JSON list of C-alpha atoms and ligand atoms in Angstrom, two decimals:
[
{"chain": "A", "resi": 36, "resn": "MET", "atom": "CA", "xyz": [-1.83, -3.73, 19.78]},
{"chain": "A", "resi": 37, "resn": "ALA", "atom": "CA", "xyz": [-5.48, -4.70, 19.37]},
{"chain": "A", "resi": 38, "resn": "SER", "atom": "CA", "xyz": [-7.19, -6.22, 16.34]},
{"chain": "A", "resi": 39, "resn": "ILE", "atom": "CA", "xyz": [-8.62, -3.76, 13.85]},
{"chain": "A", "resi": 40, "resn": "GLN", "atom": "CA", "xyz": [-11.38, -3.81, 11.27]},
{"chain": "A", "resi": 41, "resn": "LEU", "atom": "CA", "xyz": [-10.86, -2.57, 7.72]},
{"chain": "A", "resi": 42, "resn": "HIS", "atom": "CA", "xyz": [-13.99, -2.67, 5.59]},
{"chain": "A", "resi": 43, "resn": "ASP", "atom": "CA", "xyz": [-15.45, -6.15, 6.15]},
{"chain": "A", "resi": 44, "resn": "LYS", "atom": "CA", "xyz": [-12.31, -7.86, 7.51]},
{"chain": "A", "resi": 45, "resn": "VAL", "atom": "CA", "xyz": [-10.65, -8.15, 10.90]},
{"chain": "A", "resi": 46, "resn": "PHE", "atom": "CA", "xyz": [-6.86, -8.03, 11.15]},
{"chain": "A", "resi": 47, "resn": "LYS", "atom": "CA", "xyz": [-4.84, -9.08, 14.18]},
{"chain": "A", "resi": 48, "resn": "PRO", "atom": "CA", "xyz": [-1.43, -7.79, 15.33]},
{"chain": "A", "resi": 49, "resn": "TYR", "atom": "CA", "xyz": [1.47, -9.48, 13.54]},
{"chain": "A", "resi": 50, "resn": "ILE", "atom": "CA", "xyz": [4.72, -7.46, 13.53]},
{"chain": "A", "resi": 51, "resn": "ASP", "atom": "CA", "xyz": [5.00, -4.74, 16.17]},
{"chain": "A", "resi": 52, "resn": "ARG", "atom": "CA", "xyz": [6.65, -1.37, 15.64]},
{"chain": "A", "resi": 53, "resn": "LYS", "atom": "CA", "xyz": [9.79, -2.37, 17.56]},
{"chain": "A", "resi": 54, "resn": "GLU", "atom": "CA", "xyz": [10.38, -5.27, 15.21]},
{"chain": "A", "resi": 55, "resn": "VAL", "atom": "CA", "xyz": [9.62, -3.15, 12.14]},
{"chain": "A", "resi": 56, "resn": "GLU", "atom": "CA", "xyz": [12.25, -0.63, 13.30]},
{"chain": "A", "resi": 57, "resn": "ALA", "atom": "CA", "xyz": [14.80, -3.39, 13.99]},
{"chain": "A", "resi": 58, "resn": "ILE", "atom": "CA", "xyz": [14.23, -4.88, 10.54]},
{"chain": "A", "resi": 59, "resn": "ILE", "atom": "CA", "xyz": [14.76, -1.48, 8.91]},
{"chain": "A", "resi": 60, "resn": "ASP", "atom": "CA", "xyz": [17.85, -0.67, 11.01]},
{"chain": "A", "resi": 61, "resn": "ALA", "atom": "CA", "xyz": [19.47, -3.97, 10.01]},
{"chain": "A", "resi": 62, "resn": "MET", "atom": "CA", "xyz": [18.63, -3.54, 6.34]},
{"chain": "A", "resi": 63, "resn": "ALA", "atom": "CA", "xyz": [19.86, 0.07, 6.29]},
{"chain": "A", "resi": 64, "resn": "SER", "atom": "CA", "xyz": [23.27, -0.96, 7.57]},
{"chain": "A", "resi": 65, "resn": "ASP", "atom": "CA", "xyz": [23.47, -3.71, 4.91]},
{"chain": "A", "resi": 66, "resn": "ILE", "atom": "CA", "xyz": [22.42, -1.38, 2.10]},
{"chain": "A", "resi": 67, "resn": "ALA", "atom": "CA", "xyz": [24.84, 1.31, 3.27]},
{"chain": "A", "resi": 68, "resn": "LYS", "atom": "CA", "xyz": [27.65, -1.13, 2.39]},
{"chain": "A", "resi": 69, "resn": "ILE", "atom": "CA", "xyz": [26.76, -1.01, -1.31]},
{"chain": "A", "resi": 70, "resn": "THR", "atom": "CA", "xyz": [29.93, 0.07, -3.06]},
{"chain": "A", "resi": 71, "resn": "ASP", "atom": "CA", "xyz": [28.32, 1.89, -6.01]},
{"chain": "A", "resi": 72, "resn": "ASP", "atom": "CA", "xyz": [28.65, 5.66, -5.79]},
{"chain": "A", "resi": 73, "resn": "ASP", "atom": "CA", "xyz": [26.05, 6.13, -8.49]},
{"chain": "A", "resi": 74, "resn": "LEU", "atom": "CA", "xyz": [22.87, 4.30, -7.60]},
{"chain": "A", "resi": 75, "resn": "LEU", "atom": "CA", "xyz": [19.33, 5.09, -8.67]},
{"chain": "A", "resi": 76, "resn": "VAL", "atom": "CA", "xyz": [16.92, 4.19, -5.88]},
{"chain": "A", "resi": 77, "resn": "VAL", "atom": "CA", "xyz": [13.39, 3.52, -7.15]},
{"chain": "A", "resi": 78, "resn": "ILE", "atom": "CA", "xyz": [10.53, 3.50, -4.65]},
{"chain": "A", "resi": 79, "resn": "VAL", "atom": "CA", "xyz": [7.70, 1.30, -5.90]},
{"chain": "A", "resi": 80, "resn": "LEU", "atom": "CA", "xyz": [4.51, 2.98, -4.68]},
{"chain": "A", "resi": 81, "resn": "ASN", "atom": "CA", "xyz": [2.11, 2.90, -3.00]},
{"chain": "A", "resi": 82, "resn": "GLY", "atom": "CA", "xyz": [2.88, 0.04, -0.65]},
{"chain": "A", "resi": 83, "resn": "SER", "atom": "CA", "xyz": [6.51, 0.88, 0.04]},
{"chain": "A", "resi": 84, "resn": "MET", "atom": "CA", "xyz": [5.99, 4.57, 0.86]},
{"chain": "A", "resi": 85, "resn": "PHE", "atom": "CA", "xyz": [6.51, 4.32, 4.63]},
{"chain": "A", "resi": 86, "resn": "PHE", "atom": "CA", "xyz": [9.16, 1.61, 4.45]},
{"chain": "A", "resi": 87, "resn": "ALA", "atom": "CA", "xyz": [11.17, 3.53, 1.85]},
{"chain": "A", "resi": 88, "resn": "THR", "atom": "CA", "xyz": [11.15, 6.84, 3.72]},
{"chain": "A", "resi": 89, "resn": "GLU", "atom": "CA", "xyz": [12.22, 5.18, 6.99]},
{"chain": "A", "resi": 90, "resn": "LEU", "atom": "CA", "xyz": [14.87, 3.05, 5.29]},
{"chain": "A", "resi": 91, "resn": "LEU", "atom": "CA", "xyz": [16.38, 5.75, 3.10]},
{"chain": "A", "resi": 92, "resn": "GLN", "atom": "CA", "xyz": [16.67, 8.31, 5.90]},
{"chain": "A", "resi": 93, "resn": "ARG", "atom": "CA", "xyz": [18.92, 5.86, 7.72]},
{"chain": "A", "resi": 94, "resn": "ILE", "atom": "CA", "xyz": [21.32, 5.56, 4.77]},
{"chain": "A", "resi": 95, "resn": "LYS", "atom": "CA", "xyz": [23.55, 8.61, 4.59]},
{"chain": "A", "resi": 96, "resn": "ARG", "atom": "CA", "xyz": [24.50, 8.29, 0.93]},
{"chain": "A", "resi": 97, "resn": "PRO", "atom": "CA", "xyz": [23.73, 10.90, -1.74]},
{"chain": "A", "resi": 98, "resn": "TRP", "atom": "CA", "xyz": [21.85, 8.56, -4.04]},
{"chain": "A", "resi": 99, "resn": "GLU", "atom": "CA", "xyz": [19.24, 9.75, -6.52]},
{"chain": "A", "resi": 100, "resn": "ILE", "atom": "CA", "xyz": [15.70, 8.71, -5.59]},
{"chain": "A", "resi": 101, "resn": "ASP", "atom": "CA", "xyz": [12.72, 8.42, -7.91]},
{"chain": "A", "resi": 102, "resn": "THR", "atom": "CA", "xyz": [9.26, 6.90, -7.58]},
{"chain": "A", "resi": 103, "resn": "MET", "atom": "CA", "xyz": [7.03, 4.73, -9.71]},
{"chain": "A", "resi": 104, "resn": "ARG", "atom": "CA", "xyz": [3.59, 3.33, -9.15]},
{"chain": "A", "resi": 105, "resn": "LEU", "atom": "CA", "xyz": [2.23, -0.05, -10.12]},
{"chain": "A", "resi": 106, "resn": "ALA", "atom": "CA", "xyz": [-1.04, -1.84, -9.42]},
{"chain": "A", "resi": 107, "resn": "SER", "atom": "CA", "xyz": [-1.44, -5.60, -9.33]},
{"chain": "A", "resi": 108, "resn": "TYR", "atom": "CA", "xyz": [-3.97, -6.42, -6.61]},
{"chain": "A", "resi": 109, "resn": "HIS", "atom": "CA", "xyz": [-6.80, -4.30, -7.97]},
{"chain": "A", "resi": 110, "resn": "GLY", "atom": "CA", "xyz": [-8.43, -4.10, -4.54]},
{"chain": "A", "resi": 111, "resn": "GLY", "atom": "CA", "xyz": [-8.45, -7.82, -3.79]},
{"chain": "A", "resi": 112, "resn": "MET", "atom": "CA", "xyz": [-6.30, -10.04, -1.64]},
{"chain": "A", "resi": 113, "resn": "GLN", "atom": "CA", "xyz": [-4.47, -11.95, -4.31]},
{"chain": "A", "resi": 114, "resn": "SER", "atom": "CA", "xyz": [-2.15, -10.72, -6.99]},
{"chain": "A", "resi": 115, "resn": "SER", "atom": "CA", "xyz": [-4.11, -10.53, -10.22]},
{"chain": "A", "resi": 116, "resn": "GLY", "atom": "CA", "xyz": [-1.06, -11.30, -12.31]},
{"chain": "A", "resi": 117, "resn": "GLN", "atom": "CA", "xyz": [-1.89, -8.27, -14.43]},
{"chain": "A", "resi": 118, "resn": "ILE", "atom": "CA", "xyz": [0.51, -5.54, -13.57]},
{"chain": "A", "resi": 119, "resn": "GLU", "atom": "CA", "xyz": [-0.50, -2.05, -14.51]},
{"chain": "A", "resi": 120, "resn": "PHE", "atom": "CA", "xyz": [1.79, 0.97, -14.85]},
{"chain": "A", "resi": 121, "resn": "LEU", "atom": "CA", "xyz": [0.24, 3.95, -13.11]},
{"chain": "A", "resi": 122, "resn": "LEU", "atom": "CA", "xyz": [3.35, 6.16, -12.95]},
{"chain": "A", "resi": 123, "resn": "ASP", "atom": "CA", "xyz": [6.83, 5.73, -14.40]},
{"chain": "A", "resi": 124, "resn": "ILE", "atom": "CA", "xyz": [10.08, 7.24, -13.19]},
{"chain": "A", "resi": 125, "resn": "LYS", "atom": "CA", "xyz": [11.64, 10.30, -14.76]},
{"chain": "A", "resi": 126, "resn": "ALA", "atom": "CA", "xyz": [15.28, 9.48, -14.04]},
{"chain": "A", "resi": 127, "resn": "GLU", "atom": "CA", "xyz": [17.76, 8.31, -16.65]},
{"chain": "A", "resi": 128, "resn": "VAL", "atom": "CA", "xyz": [18.37, 4.55, -16.26]},
{"chain": "A", "resi": 129, "resn": "ASN", "atom": "CA", "xyz": [20.69, 3.64, -19.11]},
{"chain": "A", "resi": 130, "resn": "GLY", "atom": "CA", "xyz": [23.98, 2.22, -17.86]},
{"chain": "A", "resi": 131, "resn": "ARG", "atom": "CA", "xyz": [23.10, 2.77, -14.19]},
{"chain": "A", "resi": 132, "resn": "ASN", "atom": "CA", "xyz": [22.71, 0.56, -11.13]},
{"chain": "A", "resi": 133, "resn": "VAL", "atom": "CA", "xyz": [19.18, 0.43, -9.76]},
{"chain": "A", "resi": 134, "resn": "LEU", "atom": "CA", "xyz": [17.89, -0.44, -6.29]},
{"chain": "A", "resi": 135, "resn": "LEU", "atom": "CA", "xyz": [14.16, -1.17, -6.20]},
{"chain": "A", "resi": 136, "resn": "ILE", "atom": "CA", "xyz": [12.37, -0.60, -2.89]},
{"chain": "A", "resi": 137, "resn": "GLU", "atom": "CA", "xyz": [9.37, -2.91, -2.55]},
{"chain": "A", "resi": 138, "resn": "ASP", "atom": "CA", "xyz": [6.87, -3.44, 0.26]},
{"chain": "A", "resi": 139, "resn": "ILE", "atom": "CA", "xyz": [6.38, -7.16, -0.21]},
{"chain": "A", "resi": 140, "resn": "VAL", "atom": "CA", "xyz": [7.40, -9.83, -2.69]},
{"chain": "A", "resi": 141, "resn": "ASP", "atom": "CA", "xyz": [4.64, -12.40, -3.02]},
{"chain": "A", "resi": 142, "resn": "THR", "atom": "CA", "xyz": [4.62, -14.43, -6.28]},
{"chain": "A", "resi": 143, "resn": "GLY", "atom": "CA", "xyz": [7.54, -12.44, -7.68]},
{"chain": "A", "resi": 144, "resn": "ARG", "atom": "CA", "xyz": [5.57, -11.46, -10.80]},
{"chain": "A", "resi": 145, "resn": "THR", "atom": "CA", "xyz": [5.95, -7.76, -10.08]},
{"chain": "A", "resi": 146, "resn": "LEU", "atom": "CA", "xyz": [9.67, -8.25, -9.62]},
{"chain": "A", "resi": 147, "resn": "ALA", "atom": "CA", "xyz": [9.97, -10.04, -12.97]},
{"chain": "A", "resi": 148, "resn": "PHE", "atom": "CA", "xyz": [7.98, -7.24, -14.58]},
{"chain": "A", "resi": 149, "resn": "LEU", "atom": "CA", "xyz": [10.26, -4.61, -13.04]},
{"chain": "A", "resi": 150, "resn": "HIS", "atom": "CA", "xyz": [13.42, -6.44, -14.09]},
{"chain": "A", "resi": 151, "resn": "ASP", "atom": "CA", "xyz": [12.16, -6.59, -17.69]},
{"chain": "A", "resi": 152, "resn": "HIS", "atom": "CA", "xyz": [11.24, -2.92, -17.56]},
{"chain": "A", "resi": 153, "resn": "PHE", "atom": "CA", "xyz": [14.57, -1.70, -16.17]},
{"chain": "A", "resi": 154, "resn": "LYS", "atom": "CA", "xyz": [16.61, -4.02, -18.39]},
{"chain": "A", "resi": 155, "resn": "GLY", "atom": "CA", "xyz": [14.71, -2.57, -21.33]},
{"chain": "A", "resi": 156, "resn": "LEU", "atom": "CA", "xyz": [15.74, 0.91, -20.16]},
{"chain": "A", "resi": 157, "resn": "GLY", "atom": "CA", "xyz": [19.38, -0.21, -20.12]},
{"chain": "A", "resi": 158, "resn": "ALA", "atom": "CA", "xyz": [20.02, -0.72, -16.40]},
{"chain": "A", "resi": 159, "resn": "GLN", "atom": "CA", "xyz": [23.44, -2.21, -15.73]},
{"chain": "A", "resi": 160, "resn": "LYS", "atom": "CA", "xyz": [22.55, -3.86, -12.43]},
{"chain": "A", "resi": 161, "resn": "ILE", "atom": "CA", "xyz": [19.17, -4.27, -10.69]},
{"chain": "A", "resi": 162, "resn": "MET", "atom": "CA", "xyz": [18.88, -5.02, -6.97]},
{"chain": "A", "resi": 163, "resn": "THR", "atom": "CA", "xyz": [15.78, -5.25, -4.79]},
{"chain": "A", "resi": 164, "resn": "ALA", "atom": "CA", "xyz": [15.10, -4.45, -1.14]},
{"chain": "A", "resi": 165, "resn": "THR", "atom": "CA", "xyz": [11.78, -5.61, 0.27]},
{"chain": "A", "resi": 166, "resn": "LEU", "atom": "CA", "xyz": [10.32, -5.27, 3.74]},
{"chain": "A", "resi": 167, "resn": "LEU", "atom": "CA", "xyz": [8.45, -8.58, 3.54]},
{"chain": "A", "resi": 168, "resn": "HIS", "atom": "CA", "xyz": [8.75, -11.71, 1.44]},
{"chain": "A", "resi": 169, "resn": "LYS", "atom": "CA", "xyz": [6.49, -14.76, 1.10]},
{"chain": "A", "resi": 170, "resn": "PRO", "atom": "CA", "xyz": [8.86, -17.54, -0.01]},
{"chain": "A", "resi": 171, "resn": "SER", "atom": "CA", "xyz": [6.09, -20.15, -0.24]},
{"chain": "A", "resi": 172, "resn": "GLN", "atom": "CA", "xyz": [4.27, -18.09, -2.86]},
{"chain": "A", "resi": 173, "resn": "ARG", "atom": "CA", "xyz": [7.14, -17.50, -5.27]},
{"chain": "A", "resi": 174, "resn": "ILE", "atom": "CA", "xyz": [6.59, -18.67, -8.84]},
{"chain": "A", "resi": 175, "resn": "ASN", "atom": "CA", "xyz": [10.03, -17.60, -10.04]},
{"chain": "A", "resi": 176, "resn": "ASP", "atom": "CA", "xyz": [13.53, -17.24, -8.65]},
{"chain": "A", "resi": 177, "resn": "MET", "atom": "CA", "xyz": [14.05, -13.57, -9.37]},
{"chain": "A", "resi": 178, "resn": "PRO", "atom": "CA", "xyz": [16.73, -12.46, -6.90]},
{"chain": "A", "resi": 179, "resn": "VAL", "atom": "CA", "xyz": [15.88, -10.33, -3.86]},
{"chain": "A", "resi": 180, "resn": "GLU", "atom": "CA", "xyz": [19.11, -9.00, -2.41]},
{"chain": "A", "resi": 181, "resn": "TYR", "atom": "CA", "xyz": [17.69, -7.43, 0.77]},
{"chain": "A", "resi": 182, "resn": "ILE", "atom": "CA", "xyz": [14.81, -9.09, 2.61]},
{"chain": "A", "resi": 183, "resn": "GLY", "atom": "CA", "xyz": [13.45, -7.62, 5.85]},
{"chain": "A", "resi": 184, "resn": "LYS", "atom": "CA", "xyz": [11.44, -10.64, 6.97]},
{"chain": "A", "resi": 185, "resn": "ASP", "atom": "CA", "xyz": [10.14, -13.85, 5.45]},
{"chain": "A", "resi": 186, "resn": "ILE", "atom": "CA", "xyz": [6.49, -14.48, 6.29]},
{"chain": "A", "resi": 187, "resn": "ASP", "atom": "CA", "xyz": [4.07, -17.34, 5.70]},
{"chain": "A", "resi": 188, "resn": "ASP", "atom": "CA", "xyz": [1.32, -17.13, 3.12]},
{"chain": "A", "resi": 189, "resn": "ALA", "atom": "CA", "xyz": [-0.94, -14.56, 4.77]},
{"chain": "A", "resi": 190, "resn": "PHE", "atom": "CA", "xyz": [-2.52, -11.27, 3.83]},
{"chain": "A", "resi": 191, "resn": "VAL", "atom": "CA", "xyz": [-0.94, -8.42, 5.74]},
{"chain": "A", "resi": 192, "resn": "VAL", "atom": "CA", "xyz": [-1.72, -4.72, 6.10]},
{"chain": "A", "resi": 193, "resn": "GLY", "atom": "CA", "xyz": [-0.14, -1.70, 7.76]},
{"chain": "A", "resi": 194, "resn": "PHE", "atom": "CA", "xyz": [3.09, 0.26, 7.37]},
{"chain": "A", "resi": 195, "resn": "GLY", "atom": "CA", "xyz": [2.18, 1.06, 3.77]},
{"chain": "A", "resi": 196, "resn": "LEU", "atom": "CA", "xyz": [0.27, -2.10, 2.92]},
{"chain": "A", "resi": 197, "resn": "ASP", "atom": "CA", "xyz": [-3.46, -1.76, 2.35]},
{"chain": "A", "resi": 198, "resn": "TYR", "atom": "CA", "xyz": [-6.68, -3.69, 2.19]},
{"chain": "A", "resi": 199, "resn": "ARG", "atom": "CA", "xyz": [-8.86, -1.95, -0.40]},
{"chain": "A", "resi": 200, "resn": "GLU", "atom": "CA", "xyz": [-6.90, 1.28, 0.21]},
{"chain": "A", "resi": 201, "resn": "LEU", "atom": "CA", "xyz": [-7.30, 1.26, 4.01]},
{"chain": "A", "resi": 202, "resn": "GLY", "atom": "CA", "xyz": [-4.66, 0.48, 6.60]},
{"chain": "A", "resi": 203, "resn": "ARG", "atom": "CA", "xyz": [-1.58, 1.98, 4.96]},
{"chain": "A", "resi": 204, "resn": "ASN", "atom": "CA", "xyz": [-0.99, 4.45, 7.80]},
{"chain": "A", "resi": 205, "resn": "LEU", "atom": "CA", "xyz": [-1.04, 1.87, 10.58]},
{"chain": "A", "resi": 206, "resn": "PRO", "atom": "CA", "xyz": [2.37, 2.04, 12.25]},
{"chain": "A", "resi": 207, "resn": "GLU", "atom": "CA", "xyz": [2.57, -1.73, 12.74]},
{"chain": "A", "resi": 208, "resn": "ILE", "atom": "CA", "xyz": [1.77, -4.74, 10.57]},
{"chain": "A", "resi": 209, "resn": "TYR", "atom": "CA", "xyz": [-1.42, -6.75, 10.97]},
{"chain": "A", "resi": 210, "resn": "VAL", "atom": "CA", "xyz": [-2.53, -10.04, 9.45]},
{"chain": "A", "resi": 211, "resn": "LEU", "atom": "CA", "xyz": [-5.96, -11.09, 8.29]},
{"chain": "A", "resi": 212, "resn": "GLU", "atom": "CA", "xyz": [-7.70, -13.33, 10.81]},
{"chain": "A", "resi": 213, "resn": "SER", "atom": "CA", "xyz": [-8.87, -16.71, 9.52]},
{"chain": "A", "resi": 214, "resn": "TRP", "atom": "CA", "xyz": [-6.61, -16.52, 6.49]},
{"chain": "A", "resi": 215, "resn": "GLU", "atom": "CA", "xyz": [-7.47, -20.12, 5.62]},
{"chain": "A", "resi": 216, "resn": "LEU", "atom": "CA", "xyz": [-11.10, -19.02, 5.17]},
{"chain": "A", "resi": 217, "resn": "ARG", "atom": "CA", "xyz": [-10.20, -16.22, 2.78]},
{"chain": "A", "resi": 218, "resn": "ILE", "atom": "CA", "xyz": [-12.41, -15.52, -0.15]},
{"chain": "A", "resi": 219, "resn": "VAL", "atom": "CA", "xyz": [-10.48, -14.92, -3.32]},
{"chain": "A", "resi": 220, "resn": "LEU", "atom": "CA", "xyz": [-11.88, -11.74, -4.77]},
{"chain": "B", "resi": 192, "resn": "5GP", "atom": "P1", "xyz": [3.66, -10.19, -6.52]},
{"chain": "B", "resi": 192, "resn": "5GP", "atom": "O1", "xyz": [3.74, -9.62, -7.90]},
{"chain": "B", "resi": 192, "resn": "5GP", "atom": "O2", "xyz": [5.02, -10.49, -5.94]},
{"chain": "B", "resi": 192, "resn": "5GP", "atom": "O3", "xyz": [2.76, -11.39, -6.45]},
{"chain": "B", "resi": 192, "resn": "5GP", "atom": "O4", "xyz": [2.93, -9.13, -5.63]},
{"chain": "B", "resi": 192, "resn": "5GP", "atom": "C1", "xyz": [3.54, -7.99, -5.18]},
{"chain": "B", "resi": 192, "resn": "5GP", "atom": "C2", "xyz": [2.53, -6.92, -4.81]},
{"chain": "B", "resi": 192, "resn": "5GP", "atom": "O5", "xyz": [1.28, -7.47, -4.38]},
{"chain": "B", "resi": 192, "resn": "5GP", "atom": "C3", "xyz": [3.04, -6.11, -3.65]},
{"chain": "B", "resi": 192, "resn": "5GP", "atom": "O6", "xyz": [3.83, -5.03, -4.07]},
{"chain": "B", "resi": 192, "resn": "5GP", "atom": "C4", "xyz": [1.76, -5.68, -2.96]},
{"chain": "B", "resi": 192, "resn": "5GP", "atom": "O7", "xyz": [1.25, -4.51, -3.57]},
{"chain": "B", "resi": 192, "resn": "5GP", "atom": "C5", "xyz": [0.81, -6.80, -3.23]},
{"chain": "B", "resi": 192, "resn": "5GP", "atom": "N1", "xyz": [0.77, -7.75, -2.09]},
{"chain": "B", "resi": 192, "resn": "5GP", "atom": "C6", "xyz": [1.30, -8.99, -2.03]},
{"chain": "B", "resi": 192, "resn": "5GP", "atom": "N2", "xyz": [1.06, -9.57, -0.84]},
{"chain": "B", "resi": 192, "resn": "5GP", "atom": "C7", "xyz": [0.35, -8.68, -0.11]},
{"chain": "B", "resi": 192, "resn": "5GP", "atom": "C8", "xyz": [-0.20, -8.69, 1.21]},
{"chain": "B", "resi": 192, "resn": "5GP", "atom": "O8", "xyz": [-0.10, -9.63, 2.00]},
{"chain": "B", "resi": 192, "resn": "5GP", "atom": "N3", "xyz": [-0.85, -7.55, 1.60]},
{"chain": "B", "resi": 192, "resn": "5GP", "atom": "C9", "xyz": [-0.99, -6.47, 0.79]},
{"chain": "B", "resi": 192, "resn": "5GP", "atom": "N4", "xyz": [-1.66, -5.44, 1.29]},
{"chain": "B", "resi": 192, "resn": "5GP", "atom": "N5", "xyz": [-0.50, -6.42, -0.46]},
{"chain": "B", "resi": 192, "resn": "5GP", "atom": "C10", "xyz": [0.16, -7.52, -0.91]}
]
């Protein structure tokens, strides 16, 4: 893996494909142990698109899957704190158990927003599976039941994660070089 440039920034290799696959294999076998027969799986786009498809194909359970789309970074490198609904799910939520599939949990604001949203729709139980998690950045203690990998405070791209809409299709995960010199956009 070599460093890559996206727009004006250089990103260096961080988590290789072998590790990404191992993380997903391990999480899939944990999630497959969920005892609920009726589970609504909600893929939170765009960032989790590759993670969700890889993860869910490994779980041989006939669960309903729906998608929703949120925006919180607005093209920058730090969560804006303003979460915008771009697309909501169509599935019925009332009285059901929900598993949210997230790319990365950073401050946890999005998670809190999603919990409020799904509680408001009458969800009985809400669980979350995330590929990456930045524990040092959390501003709340919203639960995350399935965590692929804890990472330090760093801006990462690849495997669904973007920098200003580029980098999502990279098969591995890269980290911004000179993170300590970042400019908050
Ligand atoms: P939170 O609300 O937890 O602060 O932020 C969650 C969302 O911010 C993620 O779903 C993702 O879209 C974005 N995000 C957080 N950290 C990163 C990162 O390191 N790289 C990228 N590309 N997006 C991130």
